[in-house]
Each structure stands twice: as C-alpha cells, then as structure tokens.
Amino acid sequence: MNITIEQDFWALFPEAQISLLIVKGLDNRVDESKDPYFKDLLAKGAKRAQDFISEEPFTQNQVIQEWRQAFAKFKTKKGARSSIEALLKRVSQEREFHPINPLVDIYNSVSLSYAVPCGGEDLAKIQAGLYLGKAQGGEPFFPLGADSDAPALPEEIIYYDEAGAVCRCLNWREAQRTMLTEETKEAVLVIEAINEEQGQRAQAAMLEMQDLLQAYFGLTGEITHLTKENPSLEL
C-alpha cells in the first residue's frame, strides 16, 4: 500500500507538508478508568491552544486566517472549515472536551497544543492505497453520524481510496468507513501544514504524538513528512 499526495494538491500548496505517523499493534479499546487521564490531556491541550487565539474577533487569528485562505483555493461544501478551526472555536467558547477513544483523544490533544489539523484512519479499512488530491466529483462518502451518501464535489481536495472519499475538504469531515474505532489495530495519523511555520509546528507535534503513544500504548510508530519533493510513502 502507498500513501500518495498528488500533483494537483502540490500545485495549490507547494510549501505544504503532510506528516504521517504509522503505528501498528494497537489496543485502542476504551477503558473508562483512564477517562481522567484523557480529560486532563485534552484540558492541557485546550490551555495551550489559547496562545493561538488571542485576537478578537476569533476569525482574525493567524491560524484561522491561514486555513480560511487555504480553503478558498479549492471547491468546498458551503460552511466547510479546517478541523483546527472547529477545535479552536470550542476553546474560545470555553467548551469542555470529552474522551472519545485513546487514539482520537491523543491526536486531538496534540492538534490543540500546536494548532495544527490532525486526523487518523484505520489502515486495515483503506482499500488499495490512500491518496490526497482533487476529487473528480461523486466519490462516495458517508460522513460520521450520517445514514446517507454525501459525495465529494468536483475539484474538492479529498483523501480517498479505491472505494471512495475518506476525508472531505482536507481533514474537515471524516468517513464512517475508515474512522478510528476501538477495534483499530493499525492506524495512520496525519498532520497537515501549508507553509513553513506550520510545518515546523507539525514536526514538533508529531514528536509529542510519539511520546504520548509510547506513554499509553507502549508504541511509538514511524514518522514520515511528505513534501512536493517526497510525495509518497510505501508501507
């Protein structure tokens, strides 16, 4: 299996970096006795996130502006925003974060701490390789929590495999089919960056992600940073 970032993505974002962490041998089952640990982890992430949203109004913060400008470069569903905007908005509203499952909690805490979009997919559910690029349009997509198809738009930037869309509008919306669950044994965790400064934060975030994986799972996984010059990873 390959993970490949296609040329039409680099044409829009030549300075981008897509950071991957491949981890296998997981036991991602929820243990409610660990809820206080993950609540604390998420709360600490939310506190660190406040450094990135000091401006008023909220939309004037640099992180928000950079990702809104990025989303303006390709076709999106109306109202689609970067996943990091959604997390930072919750912080600005002083809303509490609750545990979901260990992998998701870890990447959400890292996403908050470094103000970078993070996501993850169950590698066992990816069919014949994972790609990031422009949609042809009509790729099947069943969002988390939905019971009907919401296919990708032509020229929308999506993660996809042989069976359809995996994430729409970069990491905006997740498909049920490949999402991380308690049954996930092997995963790819992804951090997106579209400029050099974000890329530096993403690299630091990935190292922290490894530390958190080691602390909880006893696994670190392998990090790869995909760029225009190095656009593909063979697993």
Coordinates of C-alpha atoms in Angstrom, one line a residue:
M1 CA 0.0 0.0 0.0
N2 CA 1.1 3.5 -0.8
I3 CA 0.1 6.9 0.7
T4 CA 0.4 9.4 -2.1
I5 CA -0.1 13.2 -2.2
E6 CA -0.9 14.1 -5.8
Q7 CA 0.4 16.8 -8.0
D8 CA -2.8 18.8 -8.1
F9 CA -2.5 19.3 -4.4
W10 CA 1.1 20.5 -4.6
A11 CA 0.0 22.9 -7.4
L12 CA -2.2 24.6 -4.9
F13 CA 0.1 24.3 -1.9
P14 CA 3.7 24.0 -3.0
E15 CA 5.1 24.7 0.5
A16 CA 2.8 22.2 2.2
Q17 CA 3.9 19.3 4.4
I18 CA 1.7 16.3 5.1
S19 CA 3.1 14.5 8.2
L20 CA 2.3 10.8 8.7
L21 CA 2.7 8.6 11.8
I22 CA 2.2 4.9 11.1
V23 CA 1.5 2.8 14.2
K24 CA 0.7 -0.9 14.4
G25 CA -0.1 -3.4 17.1
L26 CA -2.6 -1.1 18.9
D27 CA -5.2 -1.9 21.6
N28 CA -7.5 1.1 21.2
R29 CA -10.3 -0.1 23.4
V30 CA -11.8 2.4 25.7
D31 CA -11.0 1.9 29.4
E32 CA -13.3 4.2 31.4
S33 CA -10.8 4.1 34.3
K34 CA -8.5 6.1 32.0
D35 CA -11.0 8.9 31.4
P36 CA -9.5 11.3 34.0
Y37 CA -6.1 10.9 32.2
F38 CA -7.6 11.8 28.8
K39 CA -9.8 14.6 30.2
D40 CA -6.6 16.1 31.7
L41 CA -4.7 15.6 28.5
L42 CA -7.4 17.4 26.5
A43 CA -7.7 20.2 29.0
K44 CA -4.0 20.8 28.9
G45 CA -4.2 20.9 25.1
A46 CA -7.0 23.4 25.3
K47 CA -5.0 25.6 27.6
R48 CA -2.0 25.6 25.2
A49 CA -4.4 26.4 22.3
Q50 CA -5.2 29.7 23.9
D51 CA -1.9 31.0 22.7
F52 CA -3.1 30.8 19.1
I53 CA -6.4 32.6 19.6
S54 CA -5.5 35.8 21.4
E55 CA -7.0 38.1 18.8
E56 CA -10.6 39.4 18.7
P57 CA -12.7 38.7 16.8
F58 CA -11.9 35.0 16.7
T59 CA -11.6 34.9 12.9
Q60 CA -8.7 37.4 12.9
N61 CA -6.3 35.0 14.5
Q62 CA -3.5 34.0 12.2
V63 CA -4.2 30.2 12.3
I64 CA -7.8 30.8 11.3
Q65 CA -7.0 33.2 8.5
E66 CA -4.3 30.9 7.0
W67 CA -6.7 28.0 6.8
R68 CA -9.7 30.0 5.5
Q69 CA -7.4 31.3 2.8
A70 CA -6.3 27.8 2.0
F71 CA -9.9 26.5 1.8
A72 CA -10.7 29.4 -0.6
K73 CA -8.3 27.9 -3.2
F74 CA -10.5 24.8 -3.9
K75 CA -14.1 23.8 -4.2
T76 CA -15.7 23.2 -0.8
K77 CA -19.1 22.4 0.6
K78 CA -20.6 25.6 2.0
G79 CA -19.5 26.2 5.5
A80 CA -16.6 23.8 5.5
R81 CA -13.8 24.8 7.8
S82 CA -10.5 23.3 8.7
S83 CA -10.7 20.9 11.6
I84 CA -8.4 23.0 13.7
E85 CA -10.8 26.0 13.4
A86 CA -13.5 23.8 14.9
L87 CA -11.3 22.8 17.8
L88 CA -10.1 26.3 18.5
K89 CA -13.6 27.6 18.3
R90 CA -14.6 25.3 21.1
V91 CA -11.7 26.6 23.2
S92 CA -12.7 30.2 22.5
Q93 CA -16.2 29.3 23.7
E94 CA -14.7 27.6 26.9
R95 CA -16.4 24.3 26.0
E96 CA -15.1 21.1 27.6
F97 CA -13.6 18.3 25.6
H98 CA -14.7 14.7 26.5
P99 CA -12.8 11.5 25.7
I100 CA -13.7 9.5 22.6
N101 CA -11.2 6.8 22.2
P102 CA -7.4 6.8 23.1
L103 CA -6.1 7.5 19.6
V104 CA -8.6 10.2 18.8
D105 CA -8.0 11.8 22.3
I106 CA -4.2 11.8 21.7
Y107 CA -4.4 13.4 18.3
N108 CA -7.0 16.0 19.4
S109 CA -4.8 17.0 22.4
V110 CA -1.8 17.4 20.0
S111 CA -3.9 19.3 17.5
L112 CA -5.0 21.7 20.2
S113 CA -1.5 22.1 21.6
Y114 CA 0.2 23.0 18.3
A115 CA -2.9 24.5 16.4
V116 CA -2.4 22.1 13.5
P117 CA -5.1 20.0 11.8
C118 CA -4.8 16.3 12.9
G119 CA -6.7 13.2 11.8
G120 CA -6.4 9.5 11.6
E121 CA -7.6 6.5 9.6
D122 CA -7.8 2.8 10.2
L123 CA -5.2 1.3 7.8
A124 CA -6.9 -2.0 7.6
K125 CA -10.0 -0.3 6.1
I126 CA -8.1 1.6 3.4
Q127 CA -8.6 -0.1 0.0
A128 CA -5.6 -0.2 -2.4
G129 CA -3.8 2.9 -1.2
L130 CA -4.6 6.3 0.3
Y131 CA -4.4 9.5 -1.8
L132 CA -4.8 13.2 -1.3
G133 CA -5.8 15.3 -4.3
K134 CA -8.6 16.8 -6.2
A135 CA -11.8 14.9 -6.5
Q136 CA -13.3 14.0 -9.8
G137 CA -16.7 14.5 -8.1
G138 CA -19.2 11.9 -7.0
E139 CA -16.8 9.9 -4.9
P140 CA -19.0 8.0 -2.3
F141 CA -18.8 9.4 1.2
F142 CA -20.8 8.6 4.3
P143 CA -19.9 11.1 7.0
L144 CA -19.6 10.2 10.6
G145 CA -23.1 10.1 12.1
A146 CA -24.9 10.1 8.8
D147 CA -27.0 7.4 7.1
S148 CA -26.9 8.7 3.5
D149 CA -24.3 9.4 0.9
A150 CA -22.7 12.9 0.7
P151 CA -20.5 12.5 -2.3
A152 CA -17.4 14.7 -3.0
L153 CA -17.7 17.8 -5.2
P154 CA -15.6 18.1 -8.4
E155 CA -12.1 19.6 -7.6
E156 CA -12.7 19.4 -3.9
I157 CA -9.5 18.4 -2.1
I158 CA -10.1 15.0 -0.5
Y159 CA -8.4 12.0 0.9
Y160 CA -9.6 8.9 -1.0
D161 CA -9.0 5.3 -1.8
E162 CA -10.4 2.8 -4.3
A163 CA -13.8 2.7 -2.5
G164 CA -14.4 6.4 -2.3
A165 CA -13.7 9.5 -0.2
V166 CA -12.0 9.1 3.1
C167 CA -12.0 12.7 4.3
R168 CA -13.5 15.7 2.5
C169 CA -12.1 19.2 2.3
L170 CA -8.7 18.0 3.6
N171 CA -9.4 16.9 7.2
W172 CA -12.8 18.7 7.6
R173 CA -15.2 15.7 7.6
E174 CA -14.4 12.0 8.4
A175 CA -16.0 9.0 6.7
Q176 CA -17.5 6.3 8.9
R177 CA -15.9 3.6 6.8
T178 CA -12.3 4.3 7.8
M179 CA -12.5 6.1 11.1
L180 CA -10.6 5.1 14.1
T181 CA -12.6 2.9 16.4
E182 CA -12.0 0.7 19.5
E183 CA -11.3 -2.2 17.0
T184 CA -8.5 -0.3 15.2
K185 CA -5.2 -2.3 15.4
E186 CA -3.1 -0.2 12.9
A187 CA -3.5 3.4 12.0
V188 CA -2.1 6.3 10.1
L189 CA -2.2 9.6 12.0
V190 CA -1.9 12.7 9.8
I191 CA -1.0 16.4 10.5
E192 CA -1.4 19.0 7.8
A193 CA 0.7 22.1 7.2
I194 CA 0.5 24.5 4.3
N195 CA 3.5 26.8 5.0
E196 CA 7.0 26.6 6.6
E197 CA 5.9 27.9 10.0
Q198 CA 3.1 25.4 10.2
G199 CA 5.4 22.7 9.1
Q200 CA 7.8 23.4 12.0
R201 CA 4.9 23.1 14.4
A202 CA 3.7 19.9 12.7
Q203 CA 7.1 18.3 13.2
A204 CA 7.2 19.2 16.9
A205 CA 3.6 17.9 17.2
M206 CA 4.5 14.6 15.7
L207 CA 7.3 14.1 18.2
E208 CA 4.9 14.8 21.0
M209 CA 2.4 12.4 19.4
Q210 CA 5.1 9.7 19.5
D211 CA 5.8 10.4 23.2
L212 CA 2.1 10.1 24.0
L213 CA 1.7 6.9 22.1
Q214 CA 4.7 5.5 23.9
A215 CA 3.3 6.5 27.3
Y216 CA -0.1 5.0 26.7
F217 CA 0.3 2.1 24.2
G218 CA 4.0 1.3 24.6
L219 CA 4.4 2.0 20.9
T220 CA 5.9 5.0 19.0
G221 CA 5.3 4.3 15.3
E222 CA 7.2 5.8 12.4
I223 CA 7.1 9.4 11.2
T224 CA 7.3 10.5 7.6
H225 CA 7.0 14.1 6.3
L226 CA 5.6 14.2 2.8
T227 CA 6.5 17.2 0.6
K228 CA 6.4 18.2 -3.0
E229 CA 9.9 16.6 -3.4
N230 CA 8.9 13.5 -1.5
P231 CA 5.2 13.0 -2.2
S232 CA 4.7 9.3 -1.4
L233 CA 5.2 6.6 1.3
E234 CA 5.2 2.9 0.6
L235 CA 4.0 0.8 3.6

